[in-house]
mmCIF file of C-alpha atoms in Angstrom:
data_model
loop_
_atom_site.group_PDB
_atom_site.id
_atom_site.type_symbol
_atom_site.label_atom_id
_atom_site.label_comp_id
_atom_site.label_asym_id
_atom_site.label_seq_id
_atom_site.Cartn_x
_atom_site.Cartn_y
_atom_site.Cartn_z
ATOM 1 C CA MET F 1 73.477 -18.373 32.856
ATOM 2 C CA SER F 2 70.853 -21.056 32.220
ATOM 3 C CA ARG F 3 72.733 -22.135 29.093
ATOM 4 C CA VAL F 4 75.930 -22.467 31.119
ATOM 5 C CA ALA F 5 74.117 -24.441 33.788
ATOM 6 C CA GLY F 6 72.561 -26.652 31.129
ATOM 7 C CA ARG F 7 75.900 -27.359 29.514
ATOM 8 C CA GLY F 8 77.339 -28.065 32.962
ATOM 9 C CA SER F 9 74.596 -30.566 33.715
ATOM 10 C CA ILE F 10 75.129 -32.333 30.404
ATOM 11 C CA TRP F 11 78.889 -32.430 30.986
ATOM 12 C CA THR F 12 78.405 -33.811 34.501
ATOM 13 C CA MET F 13 76.042 -36.506 33.234
ATOM 14 C CA GLY F 14 78.504 -37.392 30.489
ATOM 15 C CA MET F 15 81.363 -37.717 32.955
ATOM 16 C CA ALA F 16 79.244 -39.854 35.268
ATOM 17 C CA TRP F 17 78.368 -42.148 32.366
ATOM 18 C CA ALA F 18 82.030 -42.406 31.350
ATOM 19 C CA LEU F 19 83.011 -43.330 34.901
ATOM 20 C CA LEU F 20 80.274 -45.957 34.975
ATOM 21 C CA LEU F 21 81.599 -47.488 31.754
ATOM 22 C CA LEU F 22 85.156 -47.440 33.065
ATOM 23 C CA GLY F 23 84.092 -49.124 36.276
ATOM 24 C CA ALA F 24 82.163 -51.791 34.422
ATOM 25 C CA THR F 25 85.114 -52.494 32.126
ATOM 26 C CA ALA F 26 87.558 -52.737 35.026
ATOM 27 C CA ALA F 27 85.236 -55.034 36.944
ATOM 28 C CA GLY F 28 84.810 -57.168 33.835
ATOM 29 C CA LEU F 29 88.538 -57.638 33.574
ATOM 30 C CA GLU F 30 88.761 -58.795 37.187
ATOM 31 C CA ASP F 31 85.624 -60.932 37.443
ATOM 32 C CA ARG F 32 86.464 -63.534 34.849
ATOM 33 C CA CYS F 33 88.716 -66.561 34.638
ATOM 34 C CA LEU F 34 91.283 -67.586 32.064
ATOM 35 C CA SER F 35 89.720 -69.214 29.020
ATOM 36 C CA GLY F 36 89.679 -72.997 28.680
ATOM 37 C CA GLY F 37 92.012 -75.273 30.578
ATOM 38 C CA LYS F 38 89.101 -76.488 32.717
ATOM 39 C CA HIS F 39 88.742 -73.028 34.245
ATOM 40 C CA LYS F 40 85.357 -71.741 35.333
ATOM 41 C CA PRO F 41 83.864 -68.867 33.303
ATOM 42 C CA SER F 42 84.083 -66.635 36.379
ATOM 43 C CA PRO F 43 85.405 -67.069 39.938
ATOM 44 C CA SER F 44 83.107 -68.389 42.655
ATOM 45 C CA SER F 45 83.531 -69.738 46.167
ATOM 46 C CA GLU F 46 84.509 -73.343 46.895
ATOM 47 C CA GLU F 47 84.581 -75.027 50.293
ATOM 48 C CA GLN F 48 87.468 -77.460 49.809
ATOM 49 C CA LEU F 49 90.400 -76.774 47.485
ATOM 50 C CA GLY F 50 93.126 -78.705 49.305
ATOM 51 C CA VAL F 51 96.551 -77.144 48.703
ATOM 52 C CA CYS F 52 94.847 -74.335 46.750
ATOM 53 C CA GLN F 53 92.669 -73.310 49.706
ATOM 54 C CA ILE F 54 93.861 -69.677 49.638
ATOM 55 C CA TYR F 55 91.662 -69.225 46.551
ATOM 56 C CA ALA F 56 88.560 -70.882 48.051
ATOM 57 C CA GLU F 57 86.678 -67.624 48.599
ATOM 58 C CA SER F 58 86.859 -66.764 44.902
ATOM 59 C CA ALA F 59 88.248 -69.598 42.796
ATOM 60 C CA CYS F 60 88.537 -70.224 39.073
ATOM 61 C CA CYS F 61 88.950 -73.973 39.660
ATOM 62 C CA SER F 62 86.783 -76.769 40.985
ATOM 63 C CA PRO F 63 87.721 -79.095 43.867
ATOM 64 C CA GLU F 64 88.196 -81.903 41.334
ATOM 65 C CA ILE F 65 90.931 -79.964 39.525
ATOM 66 C CA ALA F 66 92.690 -79.123 42.803
ATOM 67 C CA GLN F 67 92.703 -82.755 44.009
ATOM 68 C CA ASP F 68 95.733 -83.893 42.023
ATOM 69 C CA LEU F 69 97.727 -80.937 40.791
ATOM 70 C CA SER F 70 100.721 -83.084 39.855
ATOM 71 C CA LYS F 71 98.657 -84.303 36.880
ATOM 72 C CA ALA F 72 96.310 -81.364 36.416
ATOM 73 C CA ASN F 73 98.270 -79.930 33.484
ATOM 74 C CA ASP F 74 98.878 -83.368 31.912
ATOM 75 C CA ILE F 75 102.520 -83.084 32.961
ATOM 76 C CA TYR F 76 103.850 -85.336 35.711
ATOM 77 C CA TRP F 77 106.325 -83.626 38.025
ATOM 78 C CA ASN F 78 108.192 -86.749 39.128
ATOM 79 C CA ARG F 79 109.649 -88.171 35.903
ATOM 80 C CA CYS F 80 113.071 -88.206 37.609
ATOM 81 C CA GLY F 81 111.821 -89.599 40.928
ATOM 82 C CA HIS F 82 109.876 -88.120 43.785
ATOM 83 C CA LEU F 83 110.462 -84.467 44.547
ATOM 84 C CA SER F 84 111.296 -83.162 47.974
ATOM 85 C CA SER F 85 108.338 -81.691 49.847
ATOM 86 C CA ARG F 86 109.946 -78.218 49.739
ATOM 87 C CA CYS F 87 110.320 -78.329 45.967
ATOM 88 C CA GLU F 88 106.867 -79.776 45.390
ATOM 89 C CA LYS F 89 105.334 -76.960 47.429
ATOM 90 C CA TYR F 90 106.500 -74.388 44.888
ATOM 91 C CA LEU F 91 105.212 -76.380 41.934
ATOM 92 C CA GLU F 92 101.878 -76.576 43.753
ATOM 93 C CA GLN F 93 101.855 -72.795 44.234
ATOM 94 C CA VAL F 94 102.493 -72.227 40.535
ATOM 95 C CA GLU F 95 99.837 -74.727 39.481
ATOM 96 C CA CYS F 96 97.299 -73.383 42.000
ATOM 97 C CA PHE F 97 97.822 -69.879 40.662
ATOM 98 C CA TYR F 98 97.268 -70.979 37.079
ATOM 99 C CA ARG F 99 94.271 -73.160 37.869
ATOM 100 C CA CYS F 100 92.523 -71.277 40.651
ATOM 101 C CA SER F 101 93.614 -67.653 41.063
ATOM 102 C CA PRO F 102 90.930 -65.031 40.292
ATOM 103 C CA ILE F 103 93.608 -62.568 39.130
ATOM 104 C CA ALA F 104 95.488 -64.859 36.721
ATOM 105 C CA ALA F 105 93.304 -63.826 33.785
ATOM 106 C CA GLN F 106 94.830 -60.347 33.936
ATOM 107 C CA TRP F 107 97.825 -61.795 32.031
ATOM 108 C CA PRO F 108 96.283 -63.694 29.078
ATOM 109 C CA HIS F 109 98.561 -64.983 26.340
ATOM 110 C CA PRO F 110 97.664 -63.403 22.966
ATOM 111 C CA GLN F 111 98.585 -66.518 20.954
ATOM 112 C CA ARG F 112 97.492 -69.239 23.402
ATOM 113 C CA PRO F 113 94.104 -68.403 24.956
ATOM 114 C CA THR F 114 94.419 -70.986 27.758
ATOM 115 C CA ALA F 115 97.912 -69.781 28.722
ATOM 116 C CA LEU F 116 99.455 -66.860 30.591
ATOM 117 C CA LEU F 117 102.082 -64.371 29.427
ATOM 118 C CA ALA F 118 104.686 -62.483 31.474
ATOM 119 C CA VAL F 119 103.109 -62.817 34.915
ATOM 120 C CA PRO F 120 105.463 -60.782 37.173
ATOM 121 C CA LEU F 121 106.916 -62.966 39.929
ATOM 122 C CA CYS F 122 108.943 -61.478 42.756
ATOM 123 C CA GLN F 123 112.679 -62.059 42.607
ATOM 124 C CA GLY F 124 112.583 -63.293 46.207
ATOM 125 C CA PHE F 125 109.946 -65.903 45.381
ATOM 126 C CA CYS F 126 112.015 -67.205 42.460
ATOM 127 C CA ASP F 127 115.158 -67.340 44.582
ATOM 128 C CA ARG F 128 113.359 -69.349 47.276
ATOM 129 C CA TRP F 129 111.878 -71.679 44.650
ATOM 130 C CA TYR F 130 115.345 -72.296 43.214
ATOM 131 C CA ASP F 131 116.817 -72.919 46.647
ATOM 132 C CA ALA F 132 114.040 -75.400 47.490
ATOM 133 C CA CYS F 133 114.481 -77.387 44.244
ATOM 134 C CA LYS F 134 118.181 -77.056 43.415
ATOM 135 C CA ASP F 135 119.010 -80.588 44.639
ATOM 136 C CA ASP F 136 115.918 -82.236 43.101
ATOM 137 C CA LEU F 137 116.077 -83.826 39.660
ATOM 138 C CA THR F 138 114.437 -82.868 36.388
ATOM 139 C CA CYS F 139 114.994 -83.745 32.732
ATOM 140 C CA ALA F 140 113.221 -80.829 31.016
ATOM 141 C CA ARG F 141 114.358 -77.224 30.969
ATOM 142 C CA ASN F 142 111.233 -75.814 29.295
ATOM 143 C CA TRP F 143 108.242 -77.776 30.552
ATOM 144 C CA LEU F 144 106.124 -76.829 27.559
ATOM 145 C CA THR F 145 108.514 -77.894 24.802
ATOM 146 C CA ASP F 146 111.218 -80.253 26.086
ATOM 147 C CA TRP F 147 109.271 -83.434 26.814
ATOM 148 C CA HIS F 148 108.874 -86.574 24.739
ATOM 149 C CA TRP F 149 105.137 -87.229 24.638
ATOM 150 C CA GLY F 150 103.703 -90.745 24.662
ATOM 151 C CA PRO F 151 100.513 -92.600 25.609
ATOM 152 C CA ASP F 152 101.262 -92.101 29.314
ATOM 153 C CA GLY F 153 101.937 -88.356 29.010
ATOM 154 C CA ASN F 154 105.255 -86.548 29.286
ATOM 155 C CA ASN F 155 108.516 -88.500 29.360
ATOM 156 C CA CYS F 156 112.158 -87.476 29.545
ATOM 157 C CA SER F 157 113.888 -86.617 26.281
ATOM 158 C CA GLN F 158 117.234 -86.108 28.011
ATOM 159 C CA ASP F 159 119.063 -87.263 31.137
ATOM 160 C CA CYS F 160 117.950 -86.284 34.613
ATOM 161 C CA ILE F 161 120.044 -83.616 36.264
ATOM 162 C CA SER F 162 119.497 -81.380 39.282
ATOM 163 C CA TYR F 163 117.561 -78.137 39.080
ATOM 164 C CA GLY F 164 120.802 -76.474 40.162
ATOM 165 C CA GLN F 165 122.489 -77.808 37.023
ATOM 166 C CA MET F 166 119.534 -77.096 34.736
ATOM 167 C CA TYR F 167 119.086 -73.470 35.817
ATOM 168 C CA GLN F 168 121.724 -70.960 36.902
ATOM 169 C CA ASN F 169 119.537 -69.124 39.412
ATOM 170 C CA GLY F 170 115.990 -68.289 40.462
ATOM 171 C CA LYS F 171 115.449 -65.786 37.665
ATOM 172 C CA GLU F 172 116.374 -68.311 34.992
ATOM 173 C CA LEU F 173 114.169 -70.950 36.630
ATOM 174 C CA CYS F 174 111.101 -68.698 36.716
ATOM 175 C CA GLU F 175 111.564 -67.289 33.218
ATOM 176 C CA THR F 176 112.286 -70.651 31.558
ATOM 177 C CA ILE F 177 110.445 -73.557 33.187
ATOM 178 C CA TRP F 178 107.005 -72.569 31.840
ATOM 179 C CA ASP F 179 108.264 -70.890 28.660
ATOM 180 C CA ASP F 180 107.091 -67.239 28.575
ATOM 181 C CA THR F 181 104.498 -67.595 31.338
ATOM 182 C CA PHE F 182 106.509 -65.722 33.976
ATOM 183 C CA THR F 183 108.867 -62.799 34.166
ATOM 184 C CA VAL F 184 110.862 -61.697 37.214
ATOM 185 C CA SER F 185 110.441 -58.310 38.888
ATOM 186 C CA THR F 186 112.694 -56.801 41.532
ATOM 187 C CA ASP F 187 110.068 -54.238 42.575
ATOM 188 C CA PRO F 188 108.334 -55.715 45.659
ATOM 189 C CA CYS F 189 105.162 -53.777 44.853
ATOM 190 C CA GLU F 190 104.954 -54.798 41.212
ATOM 191 C CA CYS F 191 105.208 -58.569 41.578
ATOM 192 C CA LEU F 192 103.475 -61.679 42.907
ATOM 193 C CA THR F 193 104.539 -64.271 45.467
ATOM 194 C CA LEU F 194 101.702 -66.696 44.597
ATOM 195 C CA THR F 195 100.460 -66.489 48.180
ATOM 196 C CA ALA F 196 97.390 -64.942 49.799
ATOM 197 C CA SER F 197 99.050 -61.511 49.801
ATOM 198 C CA ASP F 198 98.661 -61.345 45.999
ATOM 199 C CA ILE F 199 94.884 -61.487 46.040
ATOM 200 C CA GLY F 200 94.394 -58.390 48.176
ATOM 201 C CA SER F 201 93.926 -56.534 44.878
ATOM 202 C CA HIS F 202 90.748 -58.492 44.175
ATOM 203 C CA PRO F 203 87.625 -56.813 45.597
ATOM 204 C CA HIS F 204 86.040 -60.054 46.775
ATOM 205 C CA LEU F 205 89.029 -61.352 48.717
ATOM 206 C CA ARG F 206 90.644 -60.510 52.037
ATOM 207 C CA ASP F 207 94.401 -60.033 52.352
ATOM 208 C CA ASN F 208 94.991 -61.402 55.832
ATOM 209 C CA THR F 209 97.735 -63.990 55.482
ATOM 210 C CA GLU F 210 101.245 -64.204 54.062
ATOM 211 C CA GLU F 211 104.402 -66.235 54.371
ATOM 212 C CA PRO F 212 106.130 -65.415 57.675
ATOM 213 C CA GLU F 213 109.559 -65.466 56.046
ATOM 214 C CA ILE F 214 108.461 -62.752 53.617
ATOM 215 C CA ALA F 215 107.139 -60.519 56.370
ATOM 216 C CA LYS F 216 110.363 -60.865 58.345
ATOM 217 C CA ALA F 217 112.565 -60.228 55.337
ATOM 218 C CA LYS F 218 110.684 -57.222 53.986
ATOM 219 C CA GLY F 219 109.303 -55.549 57.090
ATOM 220 C CA SER F 220 106.598 -53.062 56.190
ATOM 221 C CA LYS F 221 107.355 -53.224 52.461
ATOM 222 C CA ARG F 222 106.231 -56.746 51.654
ATOM 223 C CA GLU F 223 106.508 -58.561 48.357
ATOM 224 C CA GLY F 224 103.317 -58.982 46.430
ATOM 225 C CA ARG F 225 101.216 -56.880 48.795
ATOM 226 C CA LEU F 226 99.350 -53.814 47.634
ATOM 227 C CA VAL F 227 100.747 -50.545 48.947
ATOM 228 C CA PRO F 228 98.095 -47.821 49.461
ATOM 229 C CA GLY F 229 98.020 -45.482 46.494
ATOM 230 C CA ARG F 230 100.009 -47.805 44.225
ATOM 231 C CA LEU F 231 98.890 -50.298 41.616
ATOM 232 C CA CYS F 232 100.760 -53.517 42.230
ATOM 233 C CA THR F 233 99.048 -56.064 40.025
ATOM 234 C CA GLY F 234 97.039 -56.143 36.840
ATOM 235 C CA ASN F 235 97.525 -55.670 33.121
ATOM 236 C CA LEU F 236 98.253 -52.270 31.614
ATOM 237 C CA LEU F 237 94.672 -51.692 30.478
ATOM 238 C CA LEU F 238 93.273 -52.293 33.952
ATOM 239 C CA GLN F 239 95.895 -50.006 35.490
ATOM 240 C CA ARG F 240 95.098 -47.279 32.963
ATOM 241 C CA LEU F 241 91.363 -47.587 33.633
ATOM 242 C CA ARG F 242 91.898 -47.326 37.381
ATOM 243 C CA ARG F 243 94.179 -44.309 37.008
ATOM 244 C CA ASN F 244 91.604 -42.579 34.793
ATOM 245 C CA MET F 245 88.859 -43.343 37.285
ATOM 246 C CA GLN F 246 90.927 -41.906 40.144
ATOM 247 C CA LYS F 247 91.866 -38.752 38.233
ATOM 248 C CA ARG F 248 88.323 -38.091 37.021
ATOM 249 C CA SER F 249 86.841 -38.774 40.443
ATOM 250 C CA VAL F 250 89.154 -36.179 42.016
ATOM 251 C CA PHE F 251 88.371 -33.700 39.226
ATOM 252 C CA MET F 252 84.616 -34.198 39.649
ATOM 253 C CA GLU F 253 84.901 -33.636 43.420
ATOM 254 C CA ASP F 254 86.880 -30.420 42.868
ATOM 255 C CA VAL F 255 84.326 -29.101 40.378
ATOM 256 C CA GLU F 256 81.314 -29.993 42.486
ATOM 257 C CA GLY F 257 82.847 -28.359 45.551
ATOM 258 C CA SER F 258 84.017 -25.185 43.786
ATOM 259 C CA GLY F 259 80.685 -23.352 43.823
ATOM 260 C CA SER F 260 80.856 -22.817 40.048
ATOM 261 C CA GLY F 261 77.330 -24.164 39.488
ATOM 262 C CA PHE F 262 78.416 -26.936 37.161
#
């Protein structure tokens, strides 16, 4: 009996150590920023982030970076004239996410360390972005490859046409404008709206605001918001770690409460 109890104690200690390692790894994935690109090494609070204020409690950017987002990525947005305020708002949301969001680093690009790969955007967000910009003008379809670069930054390499002519719909806009940075998801739990509702998955942030139009359209099942018991954001490794932690925690509780002596 003592041998059984001894083996049980060793097994319990081993499981506890494994859970500790899993927790540390998961936390490490969340508590870091994207490499380079003037990002901080890890997120920290900032008082004033202007249009990126939703990330102020835990930001990967500095106030200086957030001051002029239209030039933050060395790409000027207005090469075909000034954008409408509605259209510019969506470009600001995209840039704020890349520069400041504490969860952006969960989608690192394997070939470009300062870039993102396949960040899942909600179909509804992309449709609204397209609707807001469809009458504005642009001269580049892929904003990473289609510019003519000169001493003053990006310049048009083709004629200016409307967003509505450049892209067929919101899905094409989201999945093309920043190359392979974004992908579109129709699952409202497995996508982002680039608003405060996205960052509810981060342990240091509160999820207490969202776009009113989203709440009205979706009711209780809101885009980009975590649903209890479901994993709505994060890369596959982080999801797998969390699932393992949940399963092992339940198993440990069952064993400890069974009266088996383990």
